[in-house]
Amino acid sequence: MGRKQLAGIIAAAGLGVIVVGYGAAFAFAGDKVPGDTTVLGIPLGGLSTDDAKTKLAAGLQERANAPIVLQAGGSKFQVVPAEAGLSVDVEKTVDQAGAGRSLAPGRIWRALTGGEAVEPVITQDDAKLKAAVEKLAGQVNRKATEGTITFQGTKPVKHEPAEGLELDTAKAPGTVRAAYPSDGKPKDLPVGVTKPQAGSDAIDKAMQDFAEPAMSGPIRLSVGSKSVDLEPSELAPALSLSVQEGKVIPALNAKKLEPLFQERFKALETLPKDATVQLSGAGPKVVPAVDGMVVDRTKIGAAILSVLPKPTGERRAAVPLTPTKAKFTTEQAAALGIKEKIGDFTTQFPHAPYRNTNIGTAARKINGTLLKPNEEFSLNKVVGERTKENGFAEGYIISGGKFEKDFGGGVSQSATTTFNAAFFAGLKIVAHKAHSVYISRYPVGREATVAWPSVDLKFLNDSGHGLLVQTIFKASTPGNQGSIRVVIWGTKFAEVTAGASPKTNFRQPKVVYNPAKPCEPQAPTAGFDITVYRYFAKNGVRQKTESFTTKYNAADDIRCGPKPGTTVTPPPGGATTPPGRATSATRPGR
């Protein structure tokens, strides 16, 4: 064998070894990720492409969705990645790490020995990112706040000025993207800073020159020889100091002090009186308005501020009076046209002390009610809650079809009488509710009950003129009925008459035995339906008809005591009492 042949054999053998080794390296490297590769600390080296993607997706799931934490001006803010259109592209990130088969020696060598920390590939939705930055700006941006002084009680409290911030919306998208995925540590936002107009020194000077002296003692306001003192504790809630154009300016909220002024200025001013309409002699009469002289509210704030920083002995100011007209003039009252009776109704009631108290109290509260055009009458609003403090006594009311005692029993008599006066005046009935059972002394189907605060009688003054409601009350005495009359004065605008349908759908009462104590016996009353009509006419010609339908329940025959034939265990040492039965003489007062 010649030398050339031997050399060829040796060369071929060496090449074969290299080829076999290369093939083994290729087979071992496969499509694996380079050995030392990590993404955000997650090791992916040596994994196949599919396994690397699965591991990276699982490892990034929590962090990729975690809020991006940012900071500016000492405050922290968060951006939700999905709302900002940010997400990690797992497939491209693994591909970027160098995964995948390749015959290139460098790729095989890197897969076997290389790898490094790889940044994740981020995808973004530009529109969403822009919207997220705009939302972030609304949270970050703040104007520079000037120093102020407020008061806790009579103690001045200084609030230091603070710089303002403004987010750089051109640079912020890059900052938000760079901070994603978040590692939980806040990243600084690009912001601009604005300075307040006045520094802390100006606030300190205002504290010394104004705020502290202002609380040193009372001030005195005078009109001629009359005067009133206002204490620091009364003024402090409306007093503040703020910066305007670089200067500290004191301010007084005079509107906040108006209740105080109204109470304390009684000695200094004469308030105007509105015109009104009152009953005098045979009918309504206009009571003229009276103009007043009141402390000029436009100058009171400056007068008070001028003396607050002064020392004791100089804390006085004169305040001017200004003529003030009544809000409702004599001419306006006369124009209401309250001149004649347009509605008039009377009801009577049997004697009971609680009726005299409750019907009489309601009558006094209703009497003199003035309604301007389009104003609404509310009996609950005019009469108020039926309580002992409001002048009412306990009496019988209807609750669940039974008579029970409660404050204000009998006020429905006032409501029924007022309802009928408004009915015949032709006024619009806004709200009313008939009693659940029929009470014989009331006009059938034309009556109203009330209960605080839910059941009310309301009517609207749609007459085009003013209205004045008058009540005339006559107390009952033993053996003599009492009465309440309601007259509505105004300008007559309709001729009203009433009619009614026959009673239908009669419902019979049941006999109910009530052994409980206390027990109120009750006489039976049949229930039925009825429709009442209101006819409107003009010059004797009917214009329209309204209807009001009432469905009365039956009032059961309630007998106090056990049902006859039942066994009753008497109380120790006592005897049983025969069952009581309500009659016309024993039924509760209604």
PDB file of N, CA, C and O in Angstrom, residues 260-293:
ATOM      1  N   LEU A 260     -76.429  82.771  62.328  1.00  0.00           N
ATOM      2  CA  LEU A 260     -75.939  83.550  63.467  1.00  0.00           C
ATOM      3  C   LEU A 260     -76.350  85.008  63.330  1.00  0.00           C
ATOM      4  O   LEU A 260     -76.816  85.632  64.302  1.00  0.00           O
ATOM      5  N   PHE A 261     -76.191  85.579  62.138  1.00  0.00           N
ATOM      6  CA  PHE A 261     -76.566  86.979  61.912  1.00  0.00           C
ATOM      7  C   PHE A 261     -78.051  87.198  62.185  1.00  0.00           C
ATOM      8  O   PHE A 261     -78.441  88.183  62.820  1.00  0.00           O
ATOM      9  N   GLN A 262     -78.894  86.280  61.694  1.00  0.00           N
ATOM     10  CA  GLN A 262     -80.326  86.456  61.888  1.00  0.00           C
ATOM     11  C   GLN A 262     -80.688  86.477  63.366  1.00  0.00           C
ATOM     12  O   GLN A 262     -81.572  87.228  63.790  1.00  0.00           O
ATOM     13  N   GLU A 263     -80.014  85.649  64.137  1.00  0.00           N
ATOM     14  CA  GLU A 263     -80.309  85.588  65.567  1.00  0.00           C
ATOM     15  C   GLU A 263     -79.753  86.796  66.313  1.00  0.00           C
ATOM     16  O   GLU A 263     -80.433  87.418  67.125  1.00  0.00           O
ATOM     17  N   ARG A 264     -78.514  87.162  66.013  1.00  0.00           N
ATOM     18  CA  ARG A 264     -77.836  88.196  66.811  1.00  0.00           C
ATOM     19  C   ARG A 264     -78.151  89.616  66.369  1.00  0.00           C
ATOM     20  O   ARG A 264     -77.968  90.569  67.134  1.00  0.00           O
ATOM     21  N   PHE A 265     -78.603  89.790  65.115  1.00  0.00           N
ATOM     22  CA  PHE A 265     -78.862  91.143  64.614  1.00  0.00           C
ATOM     23  C   PHE A 265     -80.279  91.621  64.907  1.00  0.00           C
ATOM     24  O   PHE A 265     -80.682  92.683  64.431  1.00  0.00           O
ATOM     25  N   LYS A 266     -81.049  90.826  65.649  1.00  0.00           N
ATOM     26  CA  LYS A 266     -82.414  91.252  65.957  1.00  0.00           C
ATOM     27  C   LYS A 266     -82.447  92.615  66.637  1.00  0.00           C
ATOM     28  O   LYS A 266     -83.392  93.390  66.458  1.00  0.00           O
ATOM     29  N   ALA A 267     -81.412  92.895  67.422  1.00  0.00           N
ATOM     30  CA  ALA A 267     -81.368  94.180  68.130  1.00  0.00           C
ATOM     31  C   ALA A 267     -80.927  95.320  67.226  1.00  0.00           C
ATOM     32  O   ALA A 267     -81.082  96.498  67.576  1.00  0.00           O
ATOM     33  N   LEU A 268     -80.370  95.004  66.061  1.00  0.00           N
ATOM     34  CA  LEU A 268     -79.820  96.040  65.185  1.00  0.00           C
ATOM     35  C   LEU A 268     -80.723  96.375  64.006  1.00  0.00           C
ATOM     36  O   LEU A 268     -80.627  97.469  63.446  1.00  0.00           O
ATOM     37  N   GLU A 269     -81.587  95.454  63.598  1.00  0.00           N
ATOM     38  CA  GLU A 269     -82.324  95.650  62.351  1.00  0.00           C
ATOM     39  C   GLU A 269     -83.814  95.395  62.517  1.00  0.00           C
ATOM     40  O   GLU A 269     -84.254  94.771  63.484  1.00  0.00           O
ATOM     41  N   THR A 270     -84.565  95.914  61.553  1.00  0.00           N
ATOM     42  CA  THR A 270     -86.004  95.671  61.494  1.00  0.00           C
ATOM     43  C   THR A 270     -86.282  94.862  60.239  1.00  0.00           C
ATOM     44  O   THR A 270     -86.051  95.334  59.118  1.00  0.00           O
ATOM     45  N   LEU A 271     -86.767  93.636  60.408  1.00  0.00           N
ATOM     46  CA  LEU A 271     -86.969  92.757  59.263  1.00  0.00           C
ATOM     47  C   LEU A 271     -88.217  93.161  58.479  1.00  0.00           C
ATOM     48  O   LEU A 271     -89.199  93.622  59.068  1.00  0.00           O
ATOM     49  N   PRO A 272     -88.183  92.969  57.172  1.00  0.00           N
ATOM     50  CA  PRO A 272     -89.391  93.244  56.376  1.00  0.00           C
ATOM     51  C   PRO A 272     -90.458  92.183  56.651  1.00  0.00           C
ATOM     52  O   PRO A 272     -90.148  91.065  57.049  1.00  0.00           O
ATOM     53  N   LYS A 273     -91.697  92.551  56.436  1.00  0.00           N
ATOM     54  CA  LYS A 273     -92.810  91.615  56.606  1.00  0.00           C
ATOM     55  C   LYS A 273     -93.553  91.486  55.290  1.00  0.00           C
ATOM     56  O   LYS A 273     -93.940  92.494  54.690  1.00  0.00           O
ATOM     57  N   ASP A 274     -93.729  90.258  54.863  1.00  0.00           N
ATOM     58  CA  ASP A 274     -94.457  90.012  53.619  1.00  0.00           C
ATOM     59  C   ASP A 274     -95.926  90.367  53.782  1.00  0.00           C
ATOM     60  O   ASP A 274     -96.499  90.244  54.873  1.00  0.00           O
ATOM     61  N   ALA A 275     -96.518  90.806  52.691  1.00  0.00           N
ATOM     62  CA  ALA A 275     -97.960  91.006  52.686  1.00  0.00           C
ATOM     63  C   ALA A 275     -98.648  89.654  52.802  1.00  0.00           C
ATOM     64  O   ALA A 275     -98.082  88.617  52.439  1.00  0.00           O
ATOM     65  N   THR A 276     -99.820  89.633  53.311  1.00  0.00           N
ATOM     66  CA  THR A 276    -100.579  88.394  53.430  1.00  0.00           C
ATOM     67  C   THR A 276    -102.059  88.705  53.323  1.00  0.00           C
ATOM     68  O   THR A 276    -102.454  89.870  53.145  1.00  0.00           O
ATOM     69  N   VAL A 277    -102.868  87.667  53.415  1.00  0.00           N
ATOM     70  CA  VAL A 277    -104.313  87.827  53.407  1.00  0.00           C
ATOM     71  C   VAL A 277    -104.854  87.172  54.672  1.00  0.00           C
ATOM     72  O   VAL A 277    -104.526  86.010  54.963  1.00  0.00           O
ATOM     73  N   GLN A 278    -105.640  87.898  55.423  1.00  0.00           N
ATOM     74  CA  GLN A 278    -106.226  87.373  56.641  1.00  0.00           C
ATOM     75  C   GLN A 278    -107.728  87.629  56.649  1.00  0.00           C
ATOM     76  O   GLN A 278    -108.218  88.528  55.960  1.00  0.00           O
ATOM     77  N   LEU A 279    -108.417  86.828  57.438  1.00  0.00           N
ATOM     78  CA  LEU A 279    -109.854  87.022  57.570  1.00  0.00           C
ATOM     79  C   LEU A 279    -110.124  88.102  58.607  1.00  0.00           C
ATOM     80  O   LEU A 279    -109.581  88.074  59.717  1.00  0.00           O
ATOM     81  N   SER A 280    -110.926  89.046  58.212  1.00  0.00           N
ATOM     82  CA  SER A 280    -111.261  90.145  59.107  1.00  0.00           C
ATOM     83  C   SER A 280    -112.725  90.510  58.893  1.00  0.00           C
ATOM     84  O   SER A 280    -113.119  90.886  57.786  1.00  0.00           O
ATOM     85  N   GLY A 281    -113.511  90.359  59.952  1.00  0.00           N
ATOM     86  CA  GLY A 281    -114.931  90.683  59.814  1.00  0.00           C
ATOM     87  C   GLY A 281    -115.629  89.694  58.907  1.00  0.00           C
ATOM     88  O   GLY A 281    -115.606  88.486  59.130  1.00  0.00           O
ATOM     89  N   ALA A 282    -116.196  90.203  57.834  1.00  0.00           N
ATOM     90  CA  ALA A 282    -117.020  89.371  56.957  1.00  0.00           C
ATOM     91  C   ALA A 282    -116.231  88.589  55.933  1.00  0.00           C
ATOM     92  O   ALA A 282    -116.773  87.699  55.271  1.00  0.00           O
ATOM     93  N   GLY A 283    -114.942  88.906  55.746  1.00  0.00           N
ATOM     94  CA  GLY A 283    -114.221  88.202  54.686  1.00  0.00           C
ATOM     95  C   GLY A 283    -112.734  88.504  54.691  1.00  0.00           C
ATOM     96  O   GLY A 283    -112.192  89.125  55.616  1.00  0.00           O
ATOM     97  N   PRO A 284    -112.030  88.089  53.647  1.00  0.00           N
ATOM     98  CA  PRO A 284    -110.585  88.253  53.556  1.00  0.00           C
ATOM     99  C   PRO A 284    -110.193  89.720  53.387  1.00  0.00           C
ATOM    100  O   PRO A 284    -110.910  90.511  52.777  1.00  0.00           O
ATOM    101  N   LYS A 285    -109.019  90.047  53.927  1.00  0.00           N
ATOM    102  CA  LYS A 285    -108.487  91.391  53.815  1.00  0.00           C
ATOM    103  C   LYS A 285    -106.984  91.303  53.633  1.00  0.00           C
ATOM    104  O   LYS A 285    -106.306  90.520  54.299  1.00  0.00           O
ATOM    105  N   VAL A 286    -106.458  92.132  52.710  1.00  0.00           N
ATOM    106  CA  VAL A 286    -105.012  92.155  52.467  1.00  0.00           C
ATOM    107  C   VAL A 286    -104.320  92.921  53.593  1.00  0.00           C
ATOM    108  O   VAL A 286    -104.690  94.056  53.902  1.00  0.00           O
ATOM    109  N   VAL A 287    -103.340  92.277  54.207  1.00  0.00           N
ATOM    110  CA  VAL A 287    -102.506  92.943  55.211  1.00  0.00           C
ATOM    111  C   VAL A 287    -101.252  93.421  54.482  1.00  0.00           C
ATOM    112  O   VAL A 287    -100.470  92.604  53.978  1.00  0.00           O
ATOM    113  N   PRO A 288    -101.048  94.749  54.398  1.00  0.00           N
ATOM    114  CA  PRO A 288     -99.952  95.281  53.577  1.00  0.00           C
ATOM    115  C   PRO A 288     -98.575  94.802  54.032  1.00  0.00           C
ATOM    116  O   PRO A 288     -98.353  94.501  55.209  1.00  0.00           O
ATOM    117  N   ALA A 289     -97.653  94.762  53.073  1.00  0.00           N
ATOM    118  CA  ALA A 289     -96.262  94.440  53.376  1.00  0.00           C
ATOM    119  C   ALA A 289     -95.612  95.606  54.104  1.00  0.00           C
ATOM    120  O   ALA A 289     -96.039  96.760  53.979  1.00  0.00           O
ATOM    121  N   VAL A 290     -94.580  95.310  54.872  1.00  0.00           N
ATOM    122  CA  VAL A 290     -93.812  96.333  55.585  1.00  0.00           C
ATOM    123  C   VAL A 290     -92.351  96.161  55.213  1.00  0.00           C
ATOM    124  O   VAL A 290     -91.770  95.086  55.403  1.00  0.00           O
ATOM    125  N   ASP A 291     -91.735  97.200  54.645  1.00  0.00           N
ATOM    126  CA  ASP A 291     -90.316  97.149  54.314  1.00  0.00           C
ATOM    127  C   ASP A 291     -89.480  97.245  55.582  1.00  0.00           C
ATOM    128  O   ASP A 291     -89.929  97.757  56.612  1.00  0.00           O
ATOM    129  N   GLY A 292     -88.238  96.734  55.502  1.00  0.00           N
ATOM    130  CA  GLY A 292     -87.383  96.720  56.684  1.00  0.00           C
ATOM    131  C   GLY A 292     -86.060  97.422  56.458  1.00  0.00           C
ATOM    132  O   GLY A 292     -85.758  97.895  55.362  1.00  0.00           O
ATOM    133  N   MET A 293     -85.271  97.513  57.530  1.00  0.00           N
ATOM    134  CA  MET A 293     -83.904  98.031  57.485  1.00  0.00           C
ATOM    135  C   MET A 293     -83.022  96.957  58.116  1.00  0.00           C
ATOM    136  O   MET A 293     -83.121  96.665  59.310  1.00  0.00           O
TER     137      MET A 293
END
